[in-house]
């Protein structure tokens, strides 16, 4: 596979997906809290040969959802 195609594929992944660590950092929560939220809100994950990825769109939604719930309290 040529380098340009690899770069395009990396760019695609970076545009639409987050690793677990990236998602936790974006949400600014502990790993335990993150996994509780993933379970509670049934956030889809993708297992890519052992690498877990989350849709950026879902993580953004989760961040807004939790913020809205906190604002109500």
Coordinates of N, CA and C in Angstrom, one line a residue, residues 12-24 38 42-48 50-62:
X12 N -8.8 9.8 7.7 CA -10.2 9.3 7.9 C -10.5 8.9 9.3
X13 N -9.6 8.1 9.9 CA -9.8 7.6 11.2 C -9.7 8.8 12.2
X14 N -8.8 9.7 12.0 CA -8.7 10.8 12.9 C -9.9 11.8 12.8
X15 N -10.5 11.8 11.7 CA -11.7 12.7 11.5 C -12.9 12.2 12.2
X16 N -13.1 10.9 12.2 CA -14.3 10.3 12.6 C -14.3 9.5 13.9
X17 N -13.1 9.1 14.4 CA -13.0 8.2 15.5 C -12.0 8.7 16.6
X18 N -12.3 8.3 17.8 CA -11.4 8.6 19.0 C -11.0 7.2 19.6
X19 N -9.8 7.2 20.1 CA -9.3 6.0 20.9 C -10.0 6.2 22.3
X20 N -9.9 5.2 23.1 CA -10.4 5.3 24.5 C -9.7 6.4 25.2
X21 N -8.4 6.5 25.1 CA -7.6 7.6 25.8 C -8.0 8.9 25.3
X22 N -8.2 9.1 24.0 CA -8.6 10.4 23.5 C -10.0 10.8 23.9
X23 N -10.9 9.8 24.0 CA -12.3 10.1 24.4 C -12.3 10.5 25.9
X24 N -11.5 9.8 26.7 CA -11.4 10.1 28.2 C -10.9 11.5 28.3
X38 N -20.3 4.9 29.1 CA -20.4 4.1 27.9 C -21.5 3.0 28.1
X42 N -25.1 3.4 26.4 CA -25.0 2.4 25.3 C -24.3 3.0 24.1
X43 N -23.1 3.6 24.3 CA -22.3 4.1 23.3 C -21.6 3.0 22.5
X44 N -21.7 3.1 21.2 CA -21.2 2.0 20.3 C -19.6 2.1 20.3
X45 N -19.0 1.0 20.3 CA -17.5 1.0 20.1 C -17.2 0.0 19.0
X46 N -16.0 0.3 18.4 CA -15.6 -0.6 17.3 C -14.3 -1.2 17.8
X47 N -14.2 -2.5 17.7 CA -13.0 -3.2 18.0 C -12.2 -3.5 16.7
X48 N -11.2 -2.8 16.5 CA -10.4 -3.0 15.3 C -9.1 -3.7 15.6
X50 N -8.4 -5.4 18.3 CA -7.9 -5.1 19.6 C -7.8 -3.7 20.0
X51 N -7.9 -2.8 19.0 CA -7.9 -1.3 19.2 C -9.3 -0.9 19.3
X52 N -9.7 -0.3 20.4 CA -11.1 0.1 20.6 C -11.2 1.6 20.1
X53 N -12.2 1.8 19.3 CA -12.5 3.2 18.8 C -13.9 3.6 19.0
X54 N -14.1 4.9 19.2 CA -15.5 5.4 19.5 C -15.7 6.5 18.4
X55 N -16.9 6.6 17.9 CA -17.3 7.6 17.0 C -17.1 9.0 17.7
X56 N -16.5 9.9 17.1 CA -16.3 11.3 17.7 C -17.7 11.9 17.9
X57 N -18.6 11.6 17.0 CA -20.0 12.2 17.1 C -20.6 11.7 18.3
X58 N -20.5 10.4 18.7 CA -21.0 9.8 19.9 C -20.4 10.4 21.2
X59 N -19.1 10.6 21.1 CA -18.4 11.2 22.3 C -18.9 12.7 22.5
X60 N -19.0 13.4 21.4 CA -19.5 14.8 21.5 C -21.0 14.8 22.1
X61 N -21.8 13.8 21.6 CA -23.1 13.7 22.1 C -23.1 13.4 23.6
X62 N -22.3 12.5 24.0 CA -22.1 12.1 25.4 C -21.7 13.3 26.3

